[in-house]
Short mmCIF file of C-alpha atoms in Angstrom, two decimals:
data_model
loop_
_atom_site.label_atom_id
_atom_site.label_comp_id
_atom_site.label_asym_id
_atom_site.label_seq_id
_atom_site.Cartn_x
_atom_site.Cartn_y
_atom_site.Cartn_z
CA MET A 1 -10.56 15.06 8.44
CA PRO A 2 -12.11 11.58 8.46
CA THR A 3 -13.43 10.34 5.15
CA THR A 4 -15.51 7.36 4.07
CA THR A 5 -13.59 6.92 0.88
CA PHE A 6 -10.76 4.52 1.62
CA LEU A 7 -7.49 6.46 2.28
CA GLN A 8 -4.32 4.51 3.23
CA ALA A 9 -0.94 6.05 4.22
CA ALA A 10 2.23 4.35 3.04
CA LEU A 11 4.55 5.59 5.67
CA ASN A 12 8.10 4.69 4.52
CA GLY A 13 9.22 2.09 2.02
CA ASP A 14 12.83 2.77 1.15
CA ARG A 15 12.34 6.47 0.92
CA ILE A 16 15.15 8.62 2.09
CA HIS A 17 13.47 11.64 3.65
CA PRO A 18 14.00 13.38 7.03
CA ALA A 19 10.44 12.42 8.11
CA ALA A 20 10.40 8.84 6.73
CA PRO A 21 10.13 6.60 9.81
CA ARG A 22 12.14 3.41 10.22
CA THR A 23 12.16 2.45 13.84
CA PRO A 24 9.10 0.82 15.51
CA ALA A 25 8.65 3.90 17.78
CA SER A 26 8.89 6.42 14.94
CA LEU A 27 6.50 4.32 12.80
CA ALA A 28 4.07 4.22 15.51
CA GLU A 29 4.15 7.98 15.97
CA ALA A 30 3.87 8.54 12.22
CA ALA A 31 0.94 6.11 12.08
CA ARG A 32 -0.86 8.01 14.80
CA ALA A 33 -0.39 11.33 13.11
CA ALA A 34 -1.49 9.92 9.74
CA VAL A 35 -4.69 8.39 11.26
CA ASP A 36 -5.45 11.71 12.97
CA ALA A 37 -5.07 13.36 9.60
CA GLY A 38 -7.62 10.99 7.95
CA ALA A 39 -5.88 7.68 7.07
CA GLN A 40 -7.96 4.59 7.69
CA SER A 41 -5.09 2.13 7.23
CA VAL A 42 -1.25 2.25 7.22
CA HIS A 43 1.23 0.41 5.00
CA VAL A 44 4.65 -0.05 6.44
CA HIS A 45 8.10 -1.65 5.79
CA ALA A 46 10.16 -2.99 8.73
CA PHE A 47 13.89 -2.27 9.06
CA ASP A 48 16.64 -4.15 10.89
CA GLU A 49 19.14 -2.71 13.31
CA ARG A 50 21.52 -1.92 10.53
CA GLY A 51 18.91 0.12 8.73
CA ARG A 52 18.06 -2.41 6.00
CA GLU A 53 14.50 -3.38 4.92
CA THR A 54 13.60 -6.83 6.27
CA LEU A 55 10.88 -9.35 6.36
CA ASP A 56 12.26 -10.95 9.49
CA GLY A 57 9.47 -12.00 11.85
CA GLU A 58 10.78 -10.41 14.97
CA ALA A 59 11.46 -7.03 13.32
CA CYS A 60 7.96 -7.09 11.74
CA ALA A 61 6.47 -7.99 15.05
CA LYS A 62 8.06 -5.06 16.85
CA VAL A 63 6.65 -2.68 14.26
CA LEU A 64 3.11 -4.23 14.53
CA ARG A 65 3.13 -4.04 18.34
CA ALA A 66 4.32 -0.51 18.45
CA ILE A 67 1.71 0.74 15.93
CA ARG A 68 -1.10 -1.29 17.58
CA ALA A 69 -0.22 0.33 20.89
CA ARG A 70 -0.84 3.81 19.44
CA CYS A 71 -3.54 2.95 16.84
CA PRO A 72 -5.36 -0.11 18.11
CA GLU A 73 -8.29 0.12 15.70
CA THR A 74 -6.17 0.76 12.53
CA PRO A 75 -5.48 -2.04 10.00
CA ILE A 76 -1.79 -2.48 9.40
CA SER A 77 -0.42 -3.61 5.93
CA LEU A 78 3.12 -5.01 5.77
CA THR A 79 5.16 -5.28 2.60
CA THR A 80 6.19 -8.72 1.11
CA SER A 81 8.21 -7.15 -1.65
CA ALA A 82 10.71 -9.33 -3.54
CA THR A 83 13.12 -6.33 -3.54
CA ILE A 84 13.72 -7.22 0.09
CA VAL A 85 14.14 -11.01 -0.34
CA LEU A 86 14.58 -11.94 -3.94
CA ASP A 87 14.45 -15.79 -3.74
CA PRO A 88 10.81 -16.76 -3.62
CA GLU A 89 11.35 -19.92 -1.62
CA GLU A 90 13.39 -18.07 0.97
CA ARG A 91 10.83 -15.32 1.18
CA LEU A 92 8.09 -17.96 1.74
CA ARG A 93 10.03 -19.58 4.60
CA ILE A 94 10.61 -16.24 6.27
CA VAL A 95 6.98 -15.20 5.98
CA GLU A 96 5.69 -18.63 7.10
CA ALA A 97 7.77 -18.25 10.28
CA TRP A 98 5.93 -15.02 11.26
CA GLU A 99 4.24 -15.53 14.73
CA GLU A 100 2.58 -12.08 15.05
CA MET A 101 0.53 -11.49 11.91
CA PRO A 102 -0.37 -8.21 10.19
CA ASP A 103 -3.99 -7.41 9.27
CA LEU A 104 -2.93 -7.19 5.58
CA VAL A 105 0.00 -7.50 3.26
CA THR A 106 0.70 -6.03 -0.07
CA ALA A 107 1.57 -8.80 -2.66
CA ASN A 108 2.90 -7.60 -5.98
CA GLN A 109 1.36 -9.95 -8.55
CA GLY A 110 4.26 -9.96 -11.03
CA GLU A 111 6.74 -11.46 -8.61
CA PRO A 112 7.82 -15.13 -8.72
CA GLY A 113 6.13 -17.28 -5.96
CA ILE A 114 3.59 -14.62 -5.17
CA VAL A 115 0.50 -17.04 -5.54
CA ALA A 116 2.12 -19.47 -3.06
CA LEU A 117 2.86 -16.65 -0.67
CA CYS A 118 -0.74 -15.36 -0.93
CA GLU A 119 -2.16 -18.82 -0.35
CA SER A 120 -0.04 -19.20 2.77
CA LEU A 121 -1.09 -15.95 4.28
CA LEU A 122 -4.74 -16.33 3.35
CA SER A 123 -4.66 -19.65 5.25
CA ARG A 124 -3.63 -17.71 8.31
CA GLY A 125 -6.23 -15.10 8.00
CA VAL A 126 -4.18 -12.20 6.52
CA GLY A 127 -5.88 -10.01 4.00
CA ILE A 128 -4.24 -9.64 0.57
CA GLU A 129 -3.78 -6.23 -1.06
CA ALA A 130 -2.90 -7.41 -4.64
CA GLY A 131 -0.38 -5.04 -6.08
CA LEU A 132 -0.63 -4.40 -9.97
CA LEU A 133 2.38 -2.45 -11.21
CA SER A 134 1.84 -3.13 -15.00
CA SER A 135 -0.67 -4.46 -17.40
CA GLU A 136 1.03 -7.82 -17.39
CA ASP A 137 0.70 -7.97 -13.58
CA ALA A 138 -3.03 -7.26 -14.11
CA ARG A 139 -3.23 -10.28 -16.55
CA GLU A 140 -1.27 -12.50 -14.23
CA PHE A 141 -3.64 -11.58 -11.39
CA VAL A 142 -6.71 -12.42 -13.54
CA ARG A 143 -5.19 -15.85 -14.41
CA SER A 144 -4.13 -16.54 -10.71
CA GLY A 145 -7.58 -17.18 -9.38
CA LEU A 146 -6.85 -15.14 -6.24
CA ALA A 147 -9.15 -12.27 -6.97
CA ASP A 148 -12.26 -13.42 -5.00
CA ARG A 149 -10.18 -13.96 -1.89
CA CYS A 150 -8.24 -10.57 -1.93
CA ARG A 151 -9.23 -7.73 0.24
CA ARG A 152 -8.41 -5.09 -2.31
CA ILE A 153 -6.49 -4.47 -5.53
CA LEU A 154 -3.78 -1.82 -5.61
CA ILE A 155 -3.45 -0.13 -8.95
CA GLU A 156 0.01 1.41 -8.74
CA PRO A 157 1.71 2.36 -12.07
CA LEU A 158 5.42 3.16 -11.66
CA ASP A 159 5.68 5.87 -14.42
CA ALA A 160 7.24 9.19 -13.50
CA ASP A 161 5.07 11.18 -16.05
CA PRO A 162 1.63 11.90 -14.70
CA GLU A 163 -0.11 11.40 -18.00
CA THR A 164 1.53 8.10 -18.79
CA ALA A 165 0.87 6.85 -15.22
CA VAL A 166 -2.80 7.78 -15.60
CA GLN A 167 -2.97 5.84 -18.92
CA HIS A 168 -1.44 2.81 -17.43
CA ALA A 169 -3.76 2.92 -14.41
CA ALA A 170 -6.64 3.00 -16.85
CA ARG A 171 -5.34 -0.05 -18.76
CA MET A 172 -4.79 -2.08 -15.57
CA GLU A 173 -8.27 -1.16 -14.26
CA GLY A 174 -9.79 -2.12 -17.68
CA ILE A 175 -8.11 -5.58 -17.63
CA VAL A 176 -9.41 -6.29 -14.10
CA MET A 177 -12.90 -4.96 -14.78
CA SER A 178 -13.15 -6.81 -18.10
CA ALA A 179 -12.53 -10.01 -16.26
CA GLY A 180 -15.51 -9.36 -14.12
CA ILE A 181 -13.39 -8.76 -10.96
CA ARG A 182 -15.16 -6.26 -8.67
CA VAL A 183 -12.89 -6.31 -5.70
CA GLU A 184 -12.26 -2.89 -4.05
CA GLN A 185 -9.48 -0.90 -5.74
CA VAL A 186 -7.03 1.63 -4.35
CA HIS A 187 -5.17 3.77 -6.83
CA HIS A 188 -1.73 5.55 -6.37
CA GLY A 189 1.28 6.27 -8.27
CA TYR A 190 4.81 7.47 -7.45
CA ASP A 191 6.38 10.87 -7.03
CA ILE A 192 4.42 13.66 -8.59
CA ALA A 193 2.43 11.22 -10.73
CA CYS A 194 0.85 9.95 -7.46
CA TRP A 195 -1.68 12.84 -7.35
CA ALA A 196 -2.76 12.39 -10.96
CA VAL A 197 -3.41 8.75 -10.35
CA ASN A 198 -5.17 9.57 -7.09
CA ARG A 199 -7.43 12.10 -8.88
CA ARG A 200 -8.42 9.64 -11.56
CA GLY A 201 -9.01 6.94 -9.07
CA LEU A 202 -11.30 9.14 -7.06
CA ASP A 203 -13.23 10.11 -10.22
CA ARG A 204 -13.76 6.39 -10.85
CA GLY A 205 -15.08 5.87 -7.31
CA HIS A 206 -11.93 4.12 -5.94
CA GLY A 207 -9.92 4.49 -2.74
CA ILE A 208 -6.45 6.08 -2.77
CA ARG A 209 -3.06 5.80 -1.15
CA THR A 210 -0.50 8.50 -0.21
CA GLY A 211 2.53 8.93 2.02
CA LEU A 212 6.21 9.23 1.87
CA GLU A 213 6.78 5.89 0.21
CA ASP A 214 4.81 7.18 -2.66
CA VAL A 215 5.46 10.94 -2.95
CA THR A 216 7.26 13.74 -1.12
CA LEU A 217 5.55 16.67 -2.76
CA LEU A 218 2.11 18.12 -2.07
CA PRO A 219 -0.42 18.61 -4.86
CA ASP A 220 0.80 22.12 -5.47
CA GLY A 221 4.41 20.89 -5.81
CA MET A 222 5.59 22.12 -2.47
CA PRO A 223 7.65 19.77 -0.35
CA ALA A 224 5.64 17.83 2.30
CA ARG A 225 6.82 18.02 5.91
CA ASP A 226 5.80 14.51 6.74
CA ASN A 227 3.18 11.75 6.20
CA ALA A 228 0.39 13.54 8.16
CA GLU A 229 0.67 16.54 5.75
CA LEU A 230 0.34 14.29 2.69
CA VAL A 231 -2.62 12.43 4.24
CA ALA A 232 -4.28 15.69 5.08
CA ALA A 233 -3.79 16.89 1.48
CA ALA A 234 -5.35 13.59 0.15
CA ALA A 235 -8.28 13.94 2.53
CA ARG A 236 -8.97 17.37 1.14
CA LEU A 237 -8.67 16.06 -2.32
CA ILE A 238 -11.27 13.44 -1.58
CA TYR A 239 -13.68 16.02 -0.36
CA ALA A 240 -12.98 18.30 -3.42
CA ARG A 241 -13.46 15.53 -5.88
CA SER A 242 -16.44 13.78 -4.33
CA GLY A 243 -18.43 16.63 -2.78
CA SER A 244 -20.54 14.50 -0.56
CA ASP A 245 -17.64 12.06 0.11
CA SER A 246 -19.64 9.13 -1.13
CA GLY A 247 -16.73 6.87 -2.20
CA THR A 248 -15.67 3.33 -1.33
CA SER A 249 -16.25 2.03 2.17
CA ALA A 250 -13.26 1.71 4.39
CA VAL A 251 -14.34 -1.40 6.18
CA VAL A 252 -11.49 -4.02 6.39
#
């Protein structure tokens, strides 16, 4: 069910779930299924041979090559999360050593060293998805001067309660918009709050994200089998909320 409203699939993260892919081959298969279900981009985390999240260049390259072989036209977003490499200087060294580059990275704006990391990746032609997890992140992003060079902004409140998550998403959006920043936005939350944040984002004309990194339940509260089922549910939500499917362009 293809849509013109931007829909990204976050395939794994550190989620423990029978269908959460971790190997390059399983990520490639999950990406293909998610794209077939309506996703226009995939966001992934690479894992090493011991099953730990990693930013290592070779591990990330294996994931990129596997997904590109199955989904050659699909933009791939890699994580740069400080939860994987805490020290900002070490993280920058690791990322600067990448030889095979993703189309995009997520860059959480509240993390130490994130501006330098973004500058380095931008100089190599990698698109930035600026992650805002809190109102302070949004204010830091406004102050950073990165906005006009970012591909999109991710509004991603961490709250478990749907109503609270929606309120925080509204505050972050307000900070960004009040600063005159009109970069494309993608809205999502975590666990069951994800769908409430998705709905509000769609009502505001923004793109959305879903997938096992974010949520394991369908909008009706039933467990999702896999990423493809979550993406299909999100695509149906887009049609239901927009009617004519006249949302944000998916061009990357």
